[in-house]
XYZ file of C-alpha atoms in Angstrom:
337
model
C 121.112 -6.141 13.373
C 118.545 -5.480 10.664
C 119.041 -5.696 7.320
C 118.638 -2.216 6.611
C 121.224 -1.669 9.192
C 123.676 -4.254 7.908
C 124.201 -2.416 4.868
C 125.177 0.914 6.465
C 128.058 -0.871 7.831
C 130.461 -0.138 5.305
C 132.667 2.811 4.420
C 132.227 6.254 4.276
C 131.566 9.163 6.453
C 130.483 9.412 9.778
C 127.698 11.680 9.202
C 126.478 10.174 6.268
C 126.346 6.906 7.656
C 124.561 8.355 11.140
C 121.944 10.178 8.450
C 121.458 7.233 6.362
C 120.516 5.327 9.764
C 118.015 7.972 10.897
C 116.045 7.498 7.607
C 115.270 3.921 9.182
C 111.224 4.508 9.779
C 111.541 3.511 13.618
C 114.541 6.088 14.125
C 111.613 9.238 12.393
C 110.999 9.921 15.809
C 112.600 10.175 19.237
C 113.008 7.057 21.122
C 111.919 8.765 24.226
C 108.599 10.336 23.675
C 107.766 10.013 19.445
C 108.443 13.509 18.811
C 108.633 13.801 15.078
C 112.487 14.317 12.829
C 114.581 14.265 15.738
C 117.772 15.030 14.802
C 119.959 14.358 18.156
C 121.526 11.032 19.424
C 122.619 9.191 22.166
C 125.862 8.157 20.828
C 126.457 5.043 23.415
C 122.949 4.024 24.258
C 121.677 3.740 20.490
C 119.012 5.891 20.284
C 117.990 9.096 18.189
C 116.271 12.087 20.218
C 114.356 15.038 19.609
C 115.473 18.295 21.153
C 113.377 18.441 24.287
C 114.497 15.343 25.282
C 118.120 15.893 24.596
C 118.408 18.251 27.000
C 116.985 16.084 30.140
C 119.696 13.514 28.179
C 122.454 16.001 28.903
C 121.166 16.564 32.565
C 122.006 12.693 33.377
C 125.737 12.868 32.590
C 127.721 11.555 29.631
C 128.425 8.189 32.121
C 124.832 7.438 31.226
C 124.044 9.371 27.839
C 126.811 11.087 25.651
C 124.432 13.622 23.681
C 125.684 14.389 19.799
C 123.985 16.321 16.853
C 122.954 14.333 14.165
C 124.405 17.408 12.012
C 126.304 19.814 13.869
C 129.081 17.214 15.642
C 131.865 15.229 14.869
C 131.380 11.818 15.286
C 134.132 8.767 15.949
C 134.130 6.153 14.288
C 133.436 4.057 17.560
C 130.723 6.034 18.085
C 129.153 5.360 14.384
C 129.773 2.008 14.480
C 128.031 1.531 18.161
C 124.821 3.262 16.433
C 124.573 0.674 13.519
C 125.564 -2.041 15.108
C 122.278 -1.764 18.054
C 120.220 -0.831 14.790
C 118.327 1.890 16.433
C 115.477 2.987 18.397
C 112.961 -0.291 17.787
C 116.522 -2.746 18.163
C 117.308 -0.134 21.567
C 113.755 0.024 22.941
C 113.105 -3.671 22.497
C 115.394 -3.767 25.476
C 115.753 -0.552 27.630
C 111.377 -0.618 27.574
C 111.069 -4.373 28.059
C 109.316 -4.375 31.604
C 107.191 -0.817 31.246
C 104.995 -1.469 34.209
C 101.605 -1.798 33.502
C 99.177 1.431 34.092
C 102.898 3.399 33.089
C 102.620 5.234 29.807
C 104.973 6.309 27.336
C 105.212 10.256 27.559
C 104.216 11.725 24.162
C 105.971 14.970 22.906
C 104.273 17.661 24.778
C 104.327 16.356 27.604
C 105.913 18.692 30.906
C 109.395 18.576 31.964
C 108.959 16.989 34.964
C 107.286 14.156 33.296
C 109.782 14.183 30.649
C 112.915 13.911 33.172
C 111.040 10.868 35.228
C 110.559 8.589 32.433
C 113.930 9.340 30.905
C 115.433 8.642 34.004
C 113.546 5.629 35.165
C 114.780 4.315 31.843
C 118.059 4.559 31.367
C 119.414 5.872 34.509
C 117.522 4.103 37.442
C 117.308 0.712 34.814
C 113.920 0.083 36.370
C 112.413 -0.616 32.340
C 115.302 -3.312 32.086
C 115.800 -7.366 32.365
C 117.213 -7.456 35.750
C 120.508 -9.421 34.394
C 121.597 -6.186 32.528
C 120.904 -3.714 35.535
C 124.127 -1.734 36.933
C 124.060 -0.895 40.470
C 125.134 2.491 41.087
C 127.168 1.584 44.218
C 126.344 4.589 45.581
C 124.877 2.816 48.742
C 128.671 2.120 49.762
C 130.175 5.066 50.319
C 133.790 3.347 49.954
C 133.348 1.908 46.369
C 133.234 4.038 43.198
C 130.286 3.895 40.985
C 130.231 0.626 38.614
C 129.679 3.473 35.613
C 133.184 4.003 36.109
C 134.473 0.700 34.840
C 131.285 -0.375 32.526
C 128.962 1.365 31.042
C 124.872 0.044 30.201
C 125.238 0.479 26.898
C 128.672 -1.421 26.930
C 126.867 -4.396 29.074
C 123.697 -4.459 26.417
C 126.085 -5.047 23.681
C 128.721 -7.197 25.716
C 125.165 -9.278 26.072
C 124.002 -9.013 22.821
C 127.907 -9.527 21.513
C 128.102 -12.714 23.363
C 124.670 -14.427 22.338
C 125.732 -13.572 18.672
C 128.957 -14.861 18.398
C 128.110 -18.179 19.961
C 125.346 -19.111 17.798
C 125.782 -21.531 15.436
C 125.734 -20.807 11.432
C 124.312 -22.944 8.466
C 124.910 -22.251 5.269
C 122.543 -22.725 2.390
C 124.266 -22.276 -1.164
C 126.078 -18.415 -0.012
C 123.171 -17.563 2.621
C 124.116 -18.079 6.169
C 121.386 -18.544 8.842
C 120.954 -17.782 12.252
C 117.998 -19.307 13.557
C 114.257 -20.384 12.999
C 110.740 -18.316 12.635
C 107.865 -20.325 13.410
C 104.793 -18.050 12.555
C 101.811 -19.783 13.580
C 98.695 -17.597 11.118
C 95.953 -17.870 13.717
C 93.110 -16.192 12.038
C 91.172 -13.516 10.175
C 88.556 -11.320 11.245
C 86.516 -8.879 8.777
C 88.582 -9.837 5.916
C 87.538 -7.678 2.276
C 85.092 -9.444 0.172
C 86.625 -10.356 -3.071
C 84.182 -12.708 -4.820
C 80.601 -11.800 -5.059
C 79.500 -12.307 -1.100
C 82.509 -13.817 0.096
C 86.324 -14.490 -0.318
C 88.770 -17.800 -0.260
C 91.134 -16.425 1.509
C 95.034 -17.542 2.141
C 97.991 -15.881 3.433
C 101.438 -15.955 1.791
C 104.589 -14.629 3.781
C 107.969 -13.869 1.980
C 111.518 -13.534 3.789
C 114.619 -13.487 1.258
C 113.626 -16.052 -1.539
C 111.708 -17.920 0.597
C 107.372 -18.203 -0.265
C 105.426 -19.948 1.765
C 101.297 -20.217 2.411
C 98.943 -21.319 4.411
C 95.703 -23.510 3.149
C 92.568 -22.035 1.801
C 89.842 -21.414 3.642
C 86.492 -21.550 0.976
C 83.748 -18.310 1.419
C 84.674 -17.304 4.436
C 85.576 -13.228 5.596
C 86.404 -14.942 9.056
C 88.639 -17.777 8.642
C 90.381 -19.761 11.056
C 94.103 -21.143 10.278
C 95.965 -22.332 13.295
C 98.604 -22.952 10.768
C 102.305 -23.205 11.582
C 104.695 -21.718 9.276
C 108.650 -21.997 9.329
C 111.165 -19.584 7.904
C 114.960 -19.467 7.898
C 116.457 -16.275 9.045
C 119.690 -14.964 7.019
C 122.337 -13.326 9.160
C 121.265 -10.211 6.858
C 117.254 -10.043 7.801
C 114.562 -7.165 6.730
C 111.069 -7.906 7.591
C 108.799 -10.576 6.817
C 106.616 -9.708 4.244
C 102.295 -11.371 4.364
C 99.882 -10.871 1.886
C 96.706 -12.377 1.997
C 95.396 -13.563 -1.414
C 91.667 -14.615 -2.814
C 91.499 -17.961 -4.431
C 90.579 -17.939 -8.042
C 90.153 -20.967 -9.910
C 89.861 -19.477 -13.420
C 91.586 -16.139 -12.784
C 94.730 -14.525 -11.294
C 94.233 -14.674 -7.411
C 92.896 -10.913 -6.012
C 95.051 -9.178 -2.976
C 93.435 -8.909 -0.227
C 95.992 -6.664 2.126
C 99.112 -7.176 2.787
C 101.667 -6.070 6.314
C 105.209 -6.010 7.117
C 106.500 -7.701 10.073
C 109.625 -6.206 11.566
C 111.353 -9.594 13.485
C 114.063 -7.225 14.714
C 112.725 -6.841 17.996
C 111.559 -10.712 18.314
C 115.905 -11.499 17.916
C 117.413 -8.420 19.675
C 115.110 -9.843 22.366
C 115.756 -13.534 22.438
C 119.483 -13.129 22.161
C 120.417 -10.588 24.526
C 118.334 -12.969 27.265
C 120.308 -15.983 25.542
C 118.565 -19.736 26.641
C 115.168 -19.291 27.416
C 114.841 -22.329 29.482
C 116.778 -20.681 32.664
C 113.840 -18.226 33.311
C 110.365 -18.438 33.930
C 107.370 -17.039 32.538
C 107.978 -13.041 31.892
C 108.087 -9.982 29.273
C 111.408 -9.441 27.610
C 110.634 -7.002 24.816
C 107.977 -5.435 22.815
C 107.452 -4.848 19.440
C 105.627 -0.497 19.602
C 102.650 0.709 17.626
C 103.616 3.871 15.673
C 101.791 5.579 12.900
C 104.081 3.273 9.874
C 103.370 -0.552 11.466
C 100.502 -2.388 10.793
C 100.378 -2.608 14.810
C 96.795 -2.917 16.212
C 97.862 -2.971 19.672
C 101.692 -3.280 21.015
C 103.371 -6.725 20.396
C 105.009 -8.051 23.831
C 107.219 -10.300 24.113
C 107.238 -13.124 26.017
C 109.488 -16.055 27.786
C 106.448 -18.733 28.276
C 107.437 -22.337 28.717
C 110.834 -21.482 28.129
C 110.391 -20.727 24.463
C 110.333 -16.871 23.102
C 107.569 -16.053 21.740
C 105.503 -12.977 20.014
C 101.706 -12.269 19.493
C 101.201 -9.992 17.272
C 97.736 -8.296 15.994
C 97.901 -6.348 13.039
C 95.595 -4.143 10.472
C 96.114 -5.364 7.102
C 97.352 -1.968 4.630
C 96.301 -0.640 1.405
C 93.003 -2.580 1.642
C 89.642 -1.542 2.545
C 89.683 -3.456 5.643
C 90.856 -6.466 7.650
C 92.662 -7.974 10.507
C 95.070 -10.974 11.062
C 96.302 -12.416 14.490
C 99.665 -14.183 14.522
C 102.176 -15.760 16.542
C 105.854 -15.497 16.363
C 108.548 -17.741 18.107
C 111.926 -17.716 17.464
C 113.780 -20.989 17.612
C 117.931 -20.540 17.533
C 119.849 -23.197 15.571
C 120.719 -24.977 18.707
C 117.314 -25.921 19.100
């Protein structure tokens, strides 16, 4: 759960709490096609939806999506606490999206029906986007056994999964902060970074999580710099993203900014613990992290089991500068390890 998330998990009313998640950037628009302000839910996936795609929603069954208005319904408190606890549509979509096939494309608002109702289906109802280990067959090719939707639901196997992989991890505590893994960020390199001195910059990158600072070497007059440089963070149980801003060295003056990004690591976790130990698959895609119009995203971030270790790479367009790129990788690294 993110840390923006955590927080909503306290008293107070239902709706309030539902609105207060929906301001979440990532939950601005429907999980299902980006539609802008949608202001319907699926109360037992996770996800908020706009009102096109609610409808194709209600068309699949409450077994498989129970539809609610984010203003007009009453909502349990089972049902608010299932929302905050998956986090929302980046935490959901990490999971029900992780195997998109490739040439398959997200269907954008104005899209037809038809394309509407395959992709929402494919998703949650035929599983095909999902980690084979949480797929639920249907049963319907026995004709003698009732459907398995009738004893367990997806959305109550995702968070069985998820459920499981977070109460067995193991906690540290430093002073009153408990942990609950490792972020190795390796800062790869640069490319068309802003100039800053009078040709050139001596550039550095500094990333912040909690009270933790830490930076990378500086590389002298160069717009282009190569790092390679491994950086390790602790993760609090409580987590919001990890903040980078990439400096110019001054020797006789306060250092200039030279852009700056927020990574959201939500989707990196969700990821790696609903899969659990790494080392029992092979090589594949479990998640990606989605471009939208507020994330620094050049490209989508996938992903990836590889060698047994999850890990991330992630391209990204440094903001409120004139212009400038990073690459990165992320791997996450549970206490166990």
């Amino acid at each position: 759960m993110s840390n923006y998330a955590a927080g909503l998990g306290n008293s107070g009313s239902g709706k309030r709490r539902i609105r207060d998640l929906l301001k979440q950037p990532d939950n601005r628009v429907c999980a299902d096609c980006s539609a802008p302000d949608p202001k319907w839910a699926s109360s037992n996936i996770g996800v908020f939806i706009c009102l096109k795609c609610c409808g194709v929603h209600r068309s699949l069954g409450t077994h498989i999506s129970k539809v609610l208005s984010v203003t007009l319904d009453e909502w349990s408190d089972e049902e608010v606490d299932s929302m905050i606890e998956i986090g929302g549509n980046a935490s959901a979509n990490s999971i029900y999206e992780a195997f998109v096939p490739e040439g398959s494309s997200k269907p954008g608002p104005d899209v037809s029906h038809d394309q509407r109702m395959r992709f929402i289906r494919s998703k949650y109802e035929l599983q095909e986007f999902l980690k084979p280990s949480l797929r639920i067959t249907s049963g319907k090719a026995c004709s003698t056994k009732k459907p398995s939707f009738l004893n367990s639901s997806l959305s109550t196997k995702f968070m069985d999964s998820f459920r499981a992989n977070s109460s067995s991890k193991k906690i540290f505590e430093e002073g009153m902060v408990e942990f609950i893994g490792l972020l190795k960020v390796t800062v790869k390199k640069g490319t068309n970074l802003a100039i800053r001195d009078m040709m050139s910059s001596d550039p550095y990158v500094v990333l912040n999580l909690g009270k933790q600072k830490l930076q990378t070497t500086v590389v002298n007059s160069n717009l282009n710099p190569i790092w390679n440089q491994e950086l390790m963070l602790s993760v609090p149980e409580s987590y919001g993203p990890v903040k980078l801003q990439v400096y110019d060295y001054d020797t006789f003056s306060s250092d200039d900014i030279m852009g700056e990004a927020e990574l959201d690591i939500q989707p990196l976790i969700t990821s790696a613990m609903a899969f659990g130990d790494p080392e029992m698959f092979g090589d594949m895609q479990i998640g990606k992290w989605l471009k939208s119009h507020d994330n620094p995203l050049i490209d989508d971030s996938i992903i990836n089991i590889v060698g047994g270790k999850v890990k991330q790479e992630v391209q990204i367009k440094l903001q409120n500068v004139e212009c400038g790129e990073l690459e990165l990788e992320m791997e996450w690294l549970p206490l166990e390890q």
